[in-house]
mmCIF file of C-alpha atoms in Angstrom:
data_model
loop_
_atom_site.group_PDB
_atom_site.id
_atom_site.type_symbol
_atom_site.label_atom_id
_atom_site.label_comp_id
_atom_site.label_asym_id
_atom_site.label_seq_id
_atom_site.Cartn_x
_atom_site.Cartn_y
_atom_site.Cartn_z
ATOM 1 C CA MET A 1 3.464 4.664 -6.527
ATOM 2 C CA LEU A 2 3.426 1.160 -7.928
ATOM 3 C CA LYS A 3 6.324 -0.173 -9.999
ATOM 4 C CA GLY A 4 6.650 -2.655 -12.874
ATOM 5 C CA PRO A 5 6.770 -5.928 -10.890
ATOM 6 C CA ILE A 6 3.257 -5.245 -9.528
ATOM 7 C CA THR A 7 1.949 -6.733 -12.796
ATOM 8 C CA GLN A 8 3.108 -10.146 -11.533
ATOM 9 C CA CYS A 9 0.194 -10.005 -9.087
ATOM 10 C CA GLU A 10 -2.321 -10.421 -11.954
ATOM 11 C CA SER A 11 -4.827 -7.970 -10.591
ATOM 12 C CA TYR A 12 -6.019 -4.388 -11.029
ATOM 13 C CA ALA A 13 -2.735 -2.672 -10.103
ATOM 14 C CA GLN A 14 -0.520 -1.334 -12.870
ATOM 15 C CA PRO A 15 2.841 0.460 -12.839
ATOM 16 C CA GLY A 16 2.436 4.161 -12.149
ATOM 17 C CA MET A 17 -0.827 3.751 -10.232
ATOM 18 C CA ARG A 18 -1.085 5.180 -6.745
ATOM 19 C CA ALA A 19 -2.539 3.615 -3.621
ATOM 20 C CA ARG A 20 -2.282 3.875 0.141
ATOM 21 C CA VAL A 21 -0.838 0.948 2.073
ATOM 22 C CA CYS A 22 -3.469 0.113 4.706
ATOM 23 C CA LYS A 23 -2.027 -3.036 6.182
ATOM 24 C CA LEU A 24 1.051 -5.241 5.930
ATOM 25 C CA ARG A 25 1.119 -8.703 7.432
ATOM 26 C CA SER A 26 3.117 -11.874 7.062
ATOM 27 C CA CYS A 27 1.477 -14.895 5.491
ATOM 28 C CA GLY A 28 3.041 -18.310 5.265
ATOM 29 C CA SER A 29 6.333 -19.676 6.446
ATOM 30 C CA GLU A 30 8.339 -18.593 3.396
ATOM 31 C CA GLY A 31 8.364 -14.914 4.419
ATOM 32 C CA ALA A 32 5.580 -13.858 2.049
ATOM 33 C CA VAL A 33 3.591 -10.757 2.963
ATOM 34 C CA ALA A 34 0.079 -9.573 2.265
ATOM 35 C CA VAL A 35 -0.230 -5.859 1.531
ATOM 36 C CA THR A 36 -3.650 -4.229 1.595
ATOM 37 C CA LEU A 37 -3.787 -1.363 -0.894
ATOM 38 C CA ASP A 38 -6.493 1.292 -1.060
ATOM 39 C CA PHE A 39 -6.824 2.891 -4.521
ATOM 40 C CA SER A 40 -9.961 4.960 -3.821
ATOM 41 C CA GLU A 41 -8.257 8.287 -3.146
ATOM 42 C CA PHE A 42 -6.366 8.121 -6.466
ATOM 43 C CA GLU A 43 -9.096 6.941 -8.850
ATOM 44 C CA ALA A 44 -8.819 9.927 -11.192
ATOM 45 C CA HIS A 45 -5.089 9.327 -11.633
ATOM 46 C CA ASN A 46 -5.357 5.524 -11.856
ATOM 47 C CA ARG A 47 -8.134 5.408 -14.490
ATOM 48 C CA SER A 48 -5.741 6.534 -17.190
ATOM 49 C CA LEU A 49 -3.399 3.639 -16.351
ATOM 50 C CA GLU A 50 -5.992 0.853 -16.334
ATOM 51 C CA THR A 51 -5.214 -1.900 -18.842
ATOM 52 C CA VAL A 52 -7.318 -4.379 -20.768
ATOM 53 C CA ALA A 53 -6.860 -7.763 -19.106
ATOM 54 C CA TRP A 54 -10.352 -9.227 -18.480
ATOM 55 C CA ASP A 55 -12.565 -11.351 -20.709
ATOM 56 C CA ASP A 56 -15.858 -10.054 -22.032
ATOM 57 C CA ASP A 57 -18.955 -12.259 -22.350
ATOM 58 C CA GLN A 58 -17.477 -13.783 -25.537
ATOM 59 C CA LEU A 59 -14.263 -14.722 -23.664
ATOM 60 C CA ILE A 60 -12.242 -12.117 -25.532
ATOM 61 C CA VAL A 61 -9.759 -10.125 -23.460
ATOM 62 C CA ARG A 62 -10.862 -6.534 -24.026
ATOM 63 C CA LEU A 63 -12.137 -5.161 -20.701
ATOM 64 C CA THR A 64 -10.481 -3.269 -17.882
ATOM 65 C CA ALA A 65 -11.126 -4.410 -14.316
ATOM 66 C CA ARG A 66 -13.635 -1.597 -13.908
ATOM 67 C CA GLU A 67 -15.497 -2.529 -17.120
ATOM 68 C CA ALA A 68 -15.559 -6.191 -16.056
ATOM 69 C CA GLU A 69 -16.908 -5.123 -12.642
ATOM 70 C CA GLU A 70 -13.824 -6.656 -11.003
ATOM 71 C CA TYR A 71 -12.399 -3.386 -9.685
ATOM 72 C CA GLN A 72 -12.098 -3.306 -5.909
ATOM 73 C CA PRO A 73 -10.864 -0.037 -4.391
ATOM 74 C CA VAL A 74 -9.325 -1.929 -1.446
ATOM 75 C CA GLU A 75 -7.536 -5.132 -2.300
ATOM 76 C CA ASP A 76 -4.901 -7.520 -0.916
ATOM 77 C CA TYR A 77 -1.702 -8.182 -2.851
ATOM 78 C CA PHE A 78 0.580 -11.072 -1.971
ATOM 79 C CA LEU A 79 4.301 -10.457 -2.364
ATOM 80 C CA PRO A 80 7.213 -12.870 -1.884
ATOM 81 C CA GLY A 81 8.576 -10.965 1.128
ATOM 82 C CA ALA A 82 8.862 -7.651 2.946
ATOM 83 C CA ASP A 83 12.390 -7.223 1.616
ATOM 84 C CA VAL A 84 11.023 -6.820 -1.944
ATOM 85 C CA LEU A 85 8.410 -4.162 -1.142
ATOM 86 C CA MET A 86 10.545 -1.425 -2.725
ATOM 87 C CA GLU A 87 10.659 -3.441 -5.976
ATOM 88 C CA TYR A 88 6.843 -3.369 -6.189
ATOM 89 C CA MET A 89 6.075 0.080 -4.828
ATOM 90 C CA ALA A 90 7.821 3.334 -4.077
ATOM 91 C CA PRO A 91 6.752 5.935 -1.572
ATOM 92 C CA LEU A 92 6.353 9.423 -2.944
ATOM 93 C CA ASN A 93 9.426 10.513 -0.940
ATOM 94 C CA GLU A 94 11.654 7.508 -1.635
ATOM 95 C CA GLU A 95 14.792 8.946 0.004
ATOM 96 C CA ALA A 96 13.041 9.505 3.341
ATOM 97 C CA ALA A 97 11.323 6.129 3.167
ATOM 98 C CA LEU A 98 14.605 4.317 2.530
ATOM 99 C CA GLY A 99 16.192 6.089 5.485
ATOM 100 C CA LEU A 100 13.318 5.048 7.731
ATOM 101 C CA TYR A 101 13.479 1.461 6.518
ATOM 102 C CA ARG A 102 17.257 1.280 7.087
ATOM 103 C CA SER A 103 16.753 2.559 10.645
ATOM 104 C CA PHE A 104 14.087 -0.073 11.222
ATOM 105 C CA LEU A 105 16.339 -2.874 9.934
ATOM 106 C CA GLU A 106 19.173 -1.715 12.200
ATOM 107 C CA GLU A 107 16.960 -2.381 15.232
ATOM 108 C CA GLY A 108 16.701 -6.039 14.214
ATOM 109 C CA ARG A 109 12.947 -6.320 14.666
ATOM 110 C CA PRO A 110 10.847 -8.768 12.638
ATOM 111 C CA ARG A 111 9.924 -7.315 9.239
ATOM 112 C CA GLU A 112 6.198 -7.662 9.895
ATOM 113 C CA ASP A 113 6.599 -5.081 12.712
ATOM 114 C CA TYR A 114 7.445 -2.292 10.255
ATOM 115 C CA ILE A 115 4.069 -0.499 10.334
ATOM 116 C CA ALA A 116 3.980 -0.605 14.156
ATOM 117 C CA TRP A 117 7.545 0.721 14.221
ATOM 118 C CA LEU A 118 6.590 3.598 11.901
ATOM 119 C CA GLU A 119 3.721 4.504 14.217
ATOM 120 C CA GLU A 120 6.147 4.501 17.170
ATOM 121 C CA GLN A 121 8.450 6.868 15.277
ATOM 122 C CA LEU A 122 5.549 9.198 14.559
ATOM 123 C CA VAL A 123 4.573 9.323 18.227
ATOM 124 C CA LEU A 124 8.202 10.034 19.175
ATOM 125 C CA ALA A 125 8.243 12.904 16.685
ATOM 126 C CA ARG A 126 4.778 14.141 17.667
ATOM 127 C CA PRO A 127 4.131 13.365 21.371
ATOM 128 C CA ASP A 128 1.108 15.678 21.215
ATOM 129 C CA LEU A 129 -0.684 12.868 19.356
ATOM 130 C CA LEU A 130 -0.949 10.992 22.652
ATOM 131 C CA GLU A 131 -2.792 13.777 24.443
ATOM 132 C CA ALA A 132 -6.410 12.903 25.145
ATOM 133 C CA PRO A 133 -8.799 15.151 23.216
ATOM 134 C CA ARG A 134 -10.538 17.706 25.414
ATOM 135 C CA GLY A 135 -14.270 18.138 25.405
ATOM 136 C CA PRO A 136 -15.847 21.528 24.633
ATOM 137 C CA SER A 137 -16.311 22.391 28.320
ATOM 138 C CA GLU A 138 -12.831 21.331 29.501
ATOM 139 C CA PRO A 139 -10.395 24.185 30.064
ATOM 140 C CA ASP A 140 -6.885 24.165 28.583
ATOM 141 C CA PRO A 141 -4.250 23.158 31.163
#
């Protein structure tokens, strides 16, 4: 769920909207990060939170991004750093997410490795994910 500071990005996203984080990558030498958000799965929820912020053909601000045909279901957002991600967005289970993030920081890895680290944790928790899928004619071991 997106939080208040997301409005600083001057784009579609508004506080309370929901999106999936698809990608996180560093950009620039100042520690800034680019976060790719996918809103498509939450369109019904997000429509009610859309705000008027785009000009109409008379240059009057009275359109939503969707009405101005500026809505993109997958969009990049540029944030000042990975350490401020929790100021801009909150996972649905914030307590678990904070615990995971603290564990990641304790390992001392670069912040841009967080998504890869999460995937590693998932594989550790679910080693069955690494098993090669069997074809229809292959017997179970």
